[in-house]
Amino acid sequence: VPRRQDVTQKPGMVNRIVIVGGGTAGWMTAVALSAQLPELDIVLIESGEIPTVGVGEATIPAFRDFNTLAQVDEEAFQKATEATIKLGIEFVGWGAAESRYVHPFDKDMFDFEGREIDGDQILLRAVRDGMTIDRADYSLDIAAAYSGRFATRVGKMSGPAYAFHFDAKLYAAHLRALAEARGVTRIEGTVVSAEQHAGNGHIASAVLKDGRSVHGDLFVDCSGFRGLLIEQTLRAGYDDWTQWLPANRAVAIPCKSVETPTLFTRATARRAGWQWRIPLRHRTGNGYVFSDGFVDEAGAVQELLSNLDGDPLADPHILRFTTGRRRRSWIGNCVAIGLSSGFLEPLESTSIHLVHLAIFQLLKYFPGRYFDPHLVDRFNADMNEAFERIRDFIIAHYKVTTRDDTAFWRYCRDMKVPETLEEKLRQYRMRGTVYRGEGDLFTPSSWNAILFGQGAPNEDIHPIAAGIPKDVLMRMMRDAKVRVVAQLARLPTYESYLSELDASWTAPSRIGQKA
Ligand SMILES: Cc1cc2nc3c(=O)[nH]c(=O)nc-3n(C[C@H](O)[C@H](O)[C@H](O)COP(=O)(O)OP(=O)(O)OC[C@H]3O[C@@H](n4cnc5c(N)ncnc54)[C@H](O)[C@@H]3O)c2cc1C
């Protein structure tokens, strides 16, 4: 496959990037690299014979930074992918079978009057003083999510922090259109092997089933779980984390929508795992993430089918995976992005974020043709750290439970967790705080939402919070409540947000334009 004629071959530089795989990771990489490195020759190979995973449909607010990085217009994207707004995740039945709480994206709306504390400490102090707390009273995200109200702005102030749910297949198609419009070359074919340079073992070309060879300077492996280049060719190795995250299967079944989309993902604990519910405009995505050591596939399908809120729209789709991380996701001239670099189950919607992060880091450490090993090491260290920190956060959801109704939950409650997580749980036990370390995606507020929501005990609180006079504490809480009510009253209903979005939508010609 010849190189693009209009790209000047610069010696010592990466001139051609070959992306193997056309799932979410492949097209996100193509669209971001074509925005940031428009002078390069970018080729994407995708196989018509090997399907994409196609179920990653919930994101976190950082996803909006990806849209900026990749120059994806947010309005056009929402329209093209049947997207809905997400203000957080509602967890049902996690800490105890009857419990329910929301992990919101924003912070609580307290005015600390100059004190160096955060809202979680105010709430813990109130609980210590014997008050019953409803977090929705203090968080605009939770209040807006439960009352179905949303706008990106409220007057001059920004509205609640938000992310999106979207249809994964439509998303890949949308990104493909953008990338191709920017000059990315798409090749349809199945890669059967890779040729390596004799000296350094770098990938020289991807060889297709029909005999074509696609040469490149930098290869991005977006081939999914199989890790075609990074594992099958370069043998990176894989750390299996199943002992901490025992789910190894998912069954997905979309169903008809029965109401205006809710503004949150729902994660409901089930017998041997949990069920996701992701509301889109044209349907609802559902899935059961489970461990086959505790329920078989037929049993999981049955459990999911009996917990759908609309008629199923497709047959059950079973996905099998091993939670863990590739030991090195960049080797020589090959970088693995997406499922080829590892997989953490979708409880906190972090996989697409890890794709975004890997693209961001690749751009940060973008190599010359000599592929400086220091840059490669930095990238691997950063990505390994990010994977491990997110892993710990997800494990905490399973570990901090008082459920003992099934063998699965008893296993989770009793399992030994990584030392890094043990330390965070100890911090919380000591004074209701988790300190944010280098590489932590999740803030202390997020940790608190989970640990508080699941009823983790704390022996003490921060001395600053403990020392607030009672009348000041009451005033802070009252004022925060008033602020939430006032902001909420200014938010239109989500239906009117959607109608306005539809009305402002002009034409597909907007695709490709900058936000
Ligand atoms: C059950 C489940 C639920 C999930 N939910 C979420 C979520 O809510 N939020 C989130 O952020 N993430 C979620 N994810 C993760 C998300 O789906 C993935 O991170 C994302 O889709 C990226 O996948 P990918 O592109 O790496 O791989 P894939 O979708 O598997 O794509 C691989 C691509 O490589 C191509 N390919 C493979 N082999 C070859 C070959 N030999 N030759 C040529 N092409 C080849 C395939 O054709 C395909 O185009 C979920 C994952 C699972 C399993």
XYZ file of C-alpha atoms and ligand atoms in Angstrom:
568
model
C 0.000 0.000 0.000
C 1.803 3.171 -1.183
C 2.479 6.169 1.028
C 0.490 9.370 0.522
C 2.112 11.398 -2.237
C 1.397 14.780 -0.666
C 3.251 13.924 2.552
C 6.897 14.963 2.400
C 9.103 12.207 3.763
C 11.201 13.861 6.445
C 14.273 11.872 7.485
C 14.418 10.941 11.163
C 10.701 11.651 11.608
C 7.623 9.515 11.857
C 5.933 10.152 8.512
C 3.396 7.364 8.379
C 1.258 5.999 11.228
C -0.546 2.705 10.750
C -3.480 2.048 13.085
C -4.624 -1.572 13.202
C -8.293 -1.786 14.221
C -11.421 0.244 13.562
C -13.276 0.052 16.875
C -13.751 2.968 19.227
C -10.017 3.039 20.049
C -8.878 2.929 16.420
C -11.139 5.717 15.236
C -10.554 7.868 18.331
C -6.816 7.557 17.634
C -7.258 8.351 13.953
C -9.409 11.408 14.541
C -7.190 12.817 17.308
C -3.913 12.247 15.464
C -5.336 13.706 12.254
C -6.338 16.820 14.225
C -3.006 17.216 15.996
C -0.614 15.949 13.295
C -2.400 16.865 10.049
C 0.839 16.749 8.060
C 1.293 12.999 8.650
C 0.129 10.091 6.517
C -2.330 8.155 8.712
C -3.667 4.774 7.638
C -6.267 2.705 9.493
C -6.769 -0.984 8.773
C -10.022 -2.592 9.845
C -11.314 -6.053 9.274
C -14.810 -6.675 7.974
C -14.524 -10.214 9.360
C -13.766 -9.395 12.995
C -16.473 -7.453 14.821
C -15.794 -4.637 17.264
C -16.728 -4.975 20.932
C -19.276 -2.212 20.320
C -20.637 -1.863 23.857
C -18.633 1.008 25.369
C -21.339 3.621 25.733
C -20.805 5.580 28.950
C -18.127 8.207 29.566
C -16.805 10.565 32.241
C -16.508 14.371 31.987
C -12.872 14.215 30.791
C -14.295 12.823 27.551
C -15.207 16.401 26.698
C -11.494 17.259 26.699
C -11.027 14.534 24.125
C -13.541 16.322 21.899
C -11.444 19.463 22.206
C -8.189 17.588 21.525
C -9.640 15.778 18.524
C -11.637 18.795 17.308
C -14.972 17.024 17.465
C -17.996 19.330 17.537
C -20.027 18.382 20.619
C -23.409 19.188 19.146
C -22.818 17.285 15.916
C -21.462 14.358 17.916
C -24.570 14.230 20.143
C -26.853 14.218 17.147
C -24.887 11.621 15.206
C -24.611 9.137 18.069
C -28.083 9.372 19.721
C -26.197 10.665 22.750
C -27.666 11.559 26.113
C -26.276 13.537 29.015
C -24.783 11.728 32.008
C -24.445 13.476 35.382
C -23.212 10.483 37.362
C -23.809 6.839 38.187
C -26.547 5.558 40.455
C -25.408 2.507 42.421
C -28.160 0.216 43.632
C -27.574 -2.583 46.121
C -23.807 -2.247 46.504
C -22.931 -1.487 50.139
C -26.019 -3.305 51.380
C -28.708 -5.058 49.343
C -31.253 -2.249 49.857
C -28.841 0.708 49.458
C -28.882 3.360 46.733
C -26.530 6.301 46.137
C -25.152 8.422 43.299
C -21.543 9.037 42.362
C -21.944 12.530 40.873
C -19.444 14.313 38.647
C -19.481 17.608 40.534
C -18.546 18.612 44.061
C -21.054 19.527 46.737
C -22.040 23.219 46.737
C -20.634 24.364 50.060
C -19.024 27.694 50.817
C -16.267 26.840 53.268
C -15.751 30.442 54.324
C -12.001 30.173 53.767
C -11.478 26.843 55.532
C -9.225 24.294 53.796
C -11.655 21.384 53.778
C -14.021 19.838 51.323
C -17.741 19.151 51.285
C -17.324 15.515 52.205
C -15.905 16.535 55.561
C -18.910 18.776 56.214
C -21.219 15.871 55.505
C -19.226 13.498 57.701
C -19.269 16.065 60.490
C -23.054 16.390 60.142
C -23.436 12.612 60.303
C -21.191 12.531 63.374
C -23.476 15.132 64.949
C -26.412 12.794 64.410
C -27.976 14.360 61.321
C -29.428 12.333 58.460
C -27.993 13.436 55.149
C -29.446 13.357 51.658
C -26.550 14.146 49.307
C -28.987 15.387 46.636
C -29.584 18.422 48.880
C -25.973 19.529 48.407
C -25.030 18.357 44.901
C -26.429 20.023 41.791
C -25.541 16.942 39.714
C -27.565 14.593 41.906
C -30.487 17.001 42.254
C -30.552 17.639 38.482
C -30.166 13.943 37.668
C -33.134 12.952 39.843
C -35.366 15.793 38.697
C -34.536 15.451 34.982
C -33.158 18.962 34.475
C -30.162 20.009 32.448
C -28.419 22.862 30.628
C -24.754 23.350 29.875
C -25.005 26.853 31.377
C -27.133 28.574 33.998
C -26.903 32.279 33.186
C -23.236 33.168 33.389
C -22.380 30.077 35.414
C -21.727 26.632 34.040
C -24.429 24.047 34.650
C -23.836 20.676 36.288
C -20.655 18.778 35.374
C -21.538 16.274 32.651
C -20.429 13.514 30.341
C -22.264 11.503 27.669
C -23.838 8.175 26.920
C -23.765 7.296 23.203
C -24.278 4.489 20.719
C -20.834 2.908 20.263
C -21.388 1.812 16.663
C -22.687 5.242 15.626
C -19.749 6.818 17.457
C -17.171 4.813 15.497
C -19.010 5.685 12.244
C -19.081 9.382 13.158
C -15.368 9.435 13.955
C -14.617 7.532 10.774
C -16.412 10.197 8.709
C -14.428 12.920 10.483
C -11.104 11.131 10.101
C -11.602 10.332 6.437
C -12.611 13.943 5.788
C -9.236 14.905 7.290
C -7.307 12.621 4.954
C -6.993 9.410 6.980
C -6.786 6.430 4.609
C -8.998 3.464 5.553
C -7.981 0.024 4.353
C -10.351 -2.859 4.721
C -8.543 -6.123 5.315
C -7.581 -8.687 7.909
C -4.036 -8.547 9.214
C -2.557 -12.047 9.327
C 1.016 -11.280 10.354
C 3.559 -8.546 10.933
C 7.012 -8.215 9.381
C 9.723 -7.061 11.748
C 13.024 -5.287 11.075
C 15.859 -7.739 11.517
C 17.979 -5.537 13.792
C 15.708 -3.997 16.409
C 12.563 -6.080 15.993
C 10.448 -2.992 15.198
C 7.343 -3.611 13.125
C 8.051 -2.954 9.434
C 4.650 -3.793 7.992
C 1.292 -5.378 8.631
C 0.573 -8.155 6.160
C -3.034 -8.597 5.048
C -4.825 -11.820 4.164
C -5.011 -10.778 0.490
C -1.216 -10.418 0.380
C -0.948 -6.627 0.618
C 1.662 -5.197 2.978
C 1.093 -1.940 4.823
C 4.416 -0.343 5.748
C 4.690 2.327 8.405
C 7.001 4.144 10.817
C 4.758 3.985 13.909
C 2.147 1.280 14.478
C -0.812 1.731 16.822
C -2.355 -1.558 17.902
C -6.108 -1.001 18.337
C -6.989 -4.604 17.536
C -8.938 -5.217 20.745
C -8.488 -7.981 23.333
C -6.310 -10.082 20.999
C -3.474 -7.499 20.981
C -2.445 -8.500 17.482
C 0.849 -6.608 17.392
C 1.620 -5.838 21.032
C 1.061 -9.420 22.250
C 0.914 -11.822 19.343
C 3.973 -10.272 17.669
C 5.859 -8.446 20.434
C 4.920 -10.586 23.471
C 4.403 -7.715 25.909
C 2.913 -9.944 28.635
C -0.296 -9.419 30.602
C -0.985 -8.938 34.305
C -4.180 -10.771 35.169
C -6.203 -8.994 37.903
C -9.072 -11.475 38.121
C -8.382 -12.207 41.797
C -9.477 -8.641 42.615
C -12.009 -8.090 39.852
C -13.534 -11.526 39.370
C -16.064 -10.612 36.652
C -14.891 -12.184 33.373
C -18.028 -12.169 31.229
C -20.739 -9.771 30.172
C -24.007 -10.261 28.398
C -25.433 -7.241 26.586
C -29.048 -6.782 25.448
C -30.392 -3.430 24.228
C -34.073 -2.764 24.898
C -36.763 -0.261 23.943
C -36.778 3.024 25.871
C -39.796 3.446 28.085
C -39.297 7.022 29.284
C -37.319 10.206 28.681
C -33.689 9.157 29.184
C -32.540 9.417 32.791
C -29.508 11.622 33.294
C -27.406 8.886 34.854
C -26.068 5.396 34.265
C -27.505 2.851 36.687
C -25.287 0.084 38.095
C -27.371 -2.473 39.986
C -25.637 -5.185 41.983
C -26.818 -8.660 40.981
C -26.173 -12.198 42.241
C -22.743 -12.618 40.627
C -21.852 -9.116 39.436
C -23.831 -6.086 38.355
C -26.137 -4.795 35.653
C -25.646 -1.620 33.664
C -28.460 0.503 32.298
C -27.424 3.189 29.831
C -30.266 5.323 28.457
C -29.807 6.554 24.880
C -32.259 8.513 22.769
C -33.285 5.612 20.514
C -32.879 2.694 22.939
C -31.548 1.642 26.335
C -28.284 -0.272 26.606
C -28.234 -3.052 29.217
C -25.669 -5.568 30.269
C -24.797 -7.921 33.089
C -21.122 -8.048 34.036
C -20.592 -11.315 35.904
C -18.160 -13.979 36.972
C -18.706 -17.382 35.390
C -17.314 -18.903 38.585
C -20.546 -17.860 40.314
C -23.248 -17.995 37.605
C -23.198 -19.697 34.199
C -23.900 -17.826 30.961
C -27.451 -19.146 30.608
C -28.252 -18.106 34.179
C -26.813 -14.624 33.580
C -28.850 -14.167 30.387
C -31.984 -15.168 32.287
C -31.222 -12.785 35.149
C -30.661 -9.895 32.730
C -33.774 -10.646 30.657
C -35.910 -10.581 33.780
C -34.528 -7.163 34.729
C -35.048 -5.122 31.534
C -37.429 -2.189 31.594
C -38.462 -2.488 27.932
C -38.773 -5.167 25.222
C -35.411 -6.585 24.099
C -34.237 -5.292 20.717
C -31.601 -7.952 19.981
C -30.415 -11.391 21.021
C -28.092 -11.608 24.021
C -24.482 -10.850 23.082
C -21.892 -12.585 25.285
C -18.460 -10.993 25.762
C -15.564 -12.780 27.463
C -12.593 -10.977 28.957
C -9.747 -11.171 31.426
C -9.421 -8.074 33.553
C -5.866 -6.840 33.668
C -3.214 -4.827 31.913
C -0.554 -5.331 29.272
C 2.828 -5.132 31.058
C 4.146 -2.711 28.449
C 1.780 -0.999 26.067
C 4.542 0.671 24.037
C 7.354 -1.485 22.658
C 9.735 -0.193 19.965
C 7.579 1.452 17.296
C 4.287 -0.095 18.431
C 1.832 1.478 20.873
C -1.239 -0.398 22.101
C -4.340 1.734 22.682
C -7.741 0.484 23.827
C -8.572 -3.098 24.773
C -5.239 -4.273 23.307
C -3.551 -2.446 26.229
C -5.740 -3.938 28.954
C -9.252 -3.972 30.292
C -10.868 -2.807 33.491
C -14.493 -3.678 33.712
C -16.919 -0.884 32.845
C -18.234 -0.064 36.340
C -16.901 3.521 36.299
C -16.854 3.969 32.497
C -13.086 4.292 32.394
C -12.038 2.354 29.253
C -12.787 5.100 26.761
C -11.058 7.456 29.155
C -7.963 5.219 29.078
C -8.063 5.393 25.270
C -8.183 9.173 25.535
C -5.342 9.199 28.066
C -3.150 6.931 25.924
C -3.684 9.185 22.886
C -2.874 12.230 24.991
C 0.308 10.587 26.324
C 1.314 9.430 22.841
C 1.062 13.017 21.643
C 2.983 14.229 24.677
C 5.831 11.755 24.123
C 5.488 11.659 20.343
C 8.665 10.021 19.054
C 11.131 10.665 16.267
C 12.092 7.681 14.105
C 14.724 6.642 16.642
C 12.004 5.935 19.264
C 13.892 7.220 22.293
C 13.560 4.489 24.958
C 13.176 7.150 27.670
C 9.973 8.417 26.049
C 8.727 4.856 25.725
C 9.481 4.160 29.399
C 7.708 7.347 30.492
C 4.628 6.440 28.504
C 4.540 2.917 29.932
C 5.062 4.140 33.497
C 2.277 6.745 33.166
C -0.182 4.290 31.647
C 0.634 1.546 34.142
C 0.057 3.968 36.984
C -3.254 5.157 35.518
C -4.483 1.569 35.099
C -3.518 0.636 38.658
C -5.119 3.679 40.266
C -8.401 3.127 38.400
C -8.217 -0.593 39.231
C -8.067 0.223 42.951
C -11.049 2.559 42.710
C -13.146 -0.107 40.993
C -12.107 -2.839 43.450
C -13.228 -0.586 46.340
C -16.842 -0.807 45.092
C -16.779 -4.585 45.526
C -14.726 -4.752 48.678
C -16.681 -2.224 50.751
C -19.851 -4.217 51.141
C -21.810 -5.782 53.934
C -23.668 -8.060 51.502
C -23.414 -11.732 52.268
C -26.414 -13.031 50.366
C -24.430 -14.802 47.607
C -21.058 -16.544 47.320
C -19.922 -13.831 44.888
C -20.478 -11.006 47.368
C -18.940 -12.984 50.214
C -15.860 -13.541 48.039
C -15.616 -9.805 47.286
C -16.084 -8.793 50.916
C -13.408 -11.211 52.134
C -10.818 -10.906 49.342
C -7.388 -9.422 49.988
C -6.952 -6.199 48.018
C -3.795 -4.540 46.592
C -1.687 -2.732 49.199
C -2.215 0.579 47.418
C -5.965 0.211 47.959
C -5.528 -1.022 51.509
C -3.702 2.233 52.230
C -6.517 4.356 50.789
C -9.148 2.447 52.770
C -7.029 2.951 55.893
C -6.900 6.720 55.229
C -10.670 6.796 54.960
C -11.112 4.754 58.118
C -8.824 7.132 60.025
C -10.551 10.413 59.143
C -12.957 10.024 56.243
C -10.525 11.269 53.599
C -8.588 9.672 50.766
C -5.540 11.591 49.630
C -5.054 12.080 45.917
C -1.775 10.709 44.616
C 0.122 11.198 41.375
C -1.746 9.448 38.589
C -5.073 9.257 40.427
C -7.958 9.931 38.060
C -10.543 9.910 40.822
C -10.653 12.792 43.278
C -11.172 12.511 47.037
C -14.794 13.560 46.351
C -15.300 10.542 44.109
C -13.747 8.217 46.680
C -15.936 9.731 49.348
C -19.071 9.326 47.218
C -18.360 5.593 46.957
C -17.104 4.924 50.479
C -19.733 7.091 52.182
C -22.412 5.757 49.827
C -21.500 2.170 50.663
C -21.367 2.799 54.371
C -17.612 2.441 54.998
C -17.002 3.433 58.629
C -14.681 6.299 59.585
C -13.276 6.651 63.077
C -12.624 10.371 62.911
C -12.878 13.409 60.658
C -10.422 16.157 59.779
C -9.711 18.476 62.749
C -10.732 21.560 60.749
C -14.166 20.057 60.113
C -14.393 18.838 63.698
C -13.685 22.358 64.970
C -16.399 24.216 63.037
C -18.861 25.725 65.513
C -22.270 24.086 65.281
C -24.073 27.267 64.189
C -21.539 27.808 61.377
C -21.950 24.190 60.271
C -25.726 24.592 60.177
C -25.411 27.815 58.188
C -23.039 26.180 55.664
C -25.453 23.323 55.158
C -28.488 25.565 54.862
C -26.725 27.883 52.378
C -25.540 24.973 50.225
C -29.103 23.635 50.105
C -30.440 27.048 49.090
C -27.786 27.281 46.360
C -28.725 23.889 44.924
C -32.457 24.718 44.955
C -31.827 28.090 43.280
C -29.590 26.617 40.553
C -31.955 23.737 39.983
C -34.882 26.095 39.499
C -32.963 27.807 36.687
C -32.314 24.582 34.811
C -34.778 23.697 32.040
C -36.157 20.185 31.795
C -34.023 17.682 29.933
C -36.811 17.310 27.343
C -36.508 20.996 26.501
C -32.717 20.688 26.284
C -33.175 17.872 23.758
C -35.799 19.801 21.769
C -33.486 22.788 21.583
C -30.624 20.581 20.467
C -32.793 19.124 17.706
C -33.969 22.566 16.622
C -30.437 23.999 16.488
C -29.161 21.069 14.477
C -28.653 22.290 10.963
C -26.903 19.863 8.676
C -24.231 17.199 8.418
C -22.043 19.868 6.777
C -21.164 20.833 10.371
C -19.335 17.545 10.749
C -15.652 18.206 10.789
C -15.903 21.795 11.920
C -14.292 22.792 15.137
C -16.375 23.296 18.277
C -18.949 -5.463 28.493
C -18.213 -4.202 28.188
C -18.799 -2.974 28.489
C -18.095 -1.783 28.266
N -18.647 -0.579 28.623
C -17.902 0.535 28.543
C -18.399 1.795 28.959
O -19.552 1.934 29.361
N -17.575 2.857 28.899
C -16.295 2.756 28.444
O -15.567 3.745 28.487
N -15.833 1.601 27.968
C -16.588 0.496 28.014
N -16.092 -0.682 27.539
C -14.809 -0.702 26.867
C -14.976 -0.178 25.444
O -15.942 -0.935 24.767
C -13.644 -0.271 24.722
O -12.669 0.365 25.469
C -13.727 0.420 23.392
O -14.799 -0.044 22.654
C -12.452 0.221 22.623
O -12.398 -1.055 22.056
P -11.274 -1.303 20.983
O -11.466 -0.371 19.844
O -9.968 -1.306 21.685
O -11.520 -2.816 20.534
P -12.628 -3.461 19.551
O -13.934 -2.810 19.648
O -12.545 -4.933 19.817
O -12.070 -3.190 18.089
C -11.022 -3.940 17.538
C -10.874 -3.610 16.091
O -9.738 -4.303 15.592
C -10.076 -4.920 14.383
N -9.222 -6.102 14.219
C -9.013 -7.088 15.094
N -8.180 -8.017 14.576
C -7.866 -7.571 13.341
C -7.064 -8.080 12.300
N -6.446 -9.269 12.399
N -6.966 -7.380 11.158
C -7.602 -6.189 11.026
N -8.369 -5.655 11.976
C -8.502 -6.350 13.112
C -11.544 -5.285 14.510
O -12.141 -5.494 13.234
C -12.045 -4.032 15.207
O -12.283 -3.044 14.224
C -16.798 -1.853 27.708
C -16.250 -3.091 27.345
C -16.935 -4.255 27.587
C -16.314 -5.567 27.210
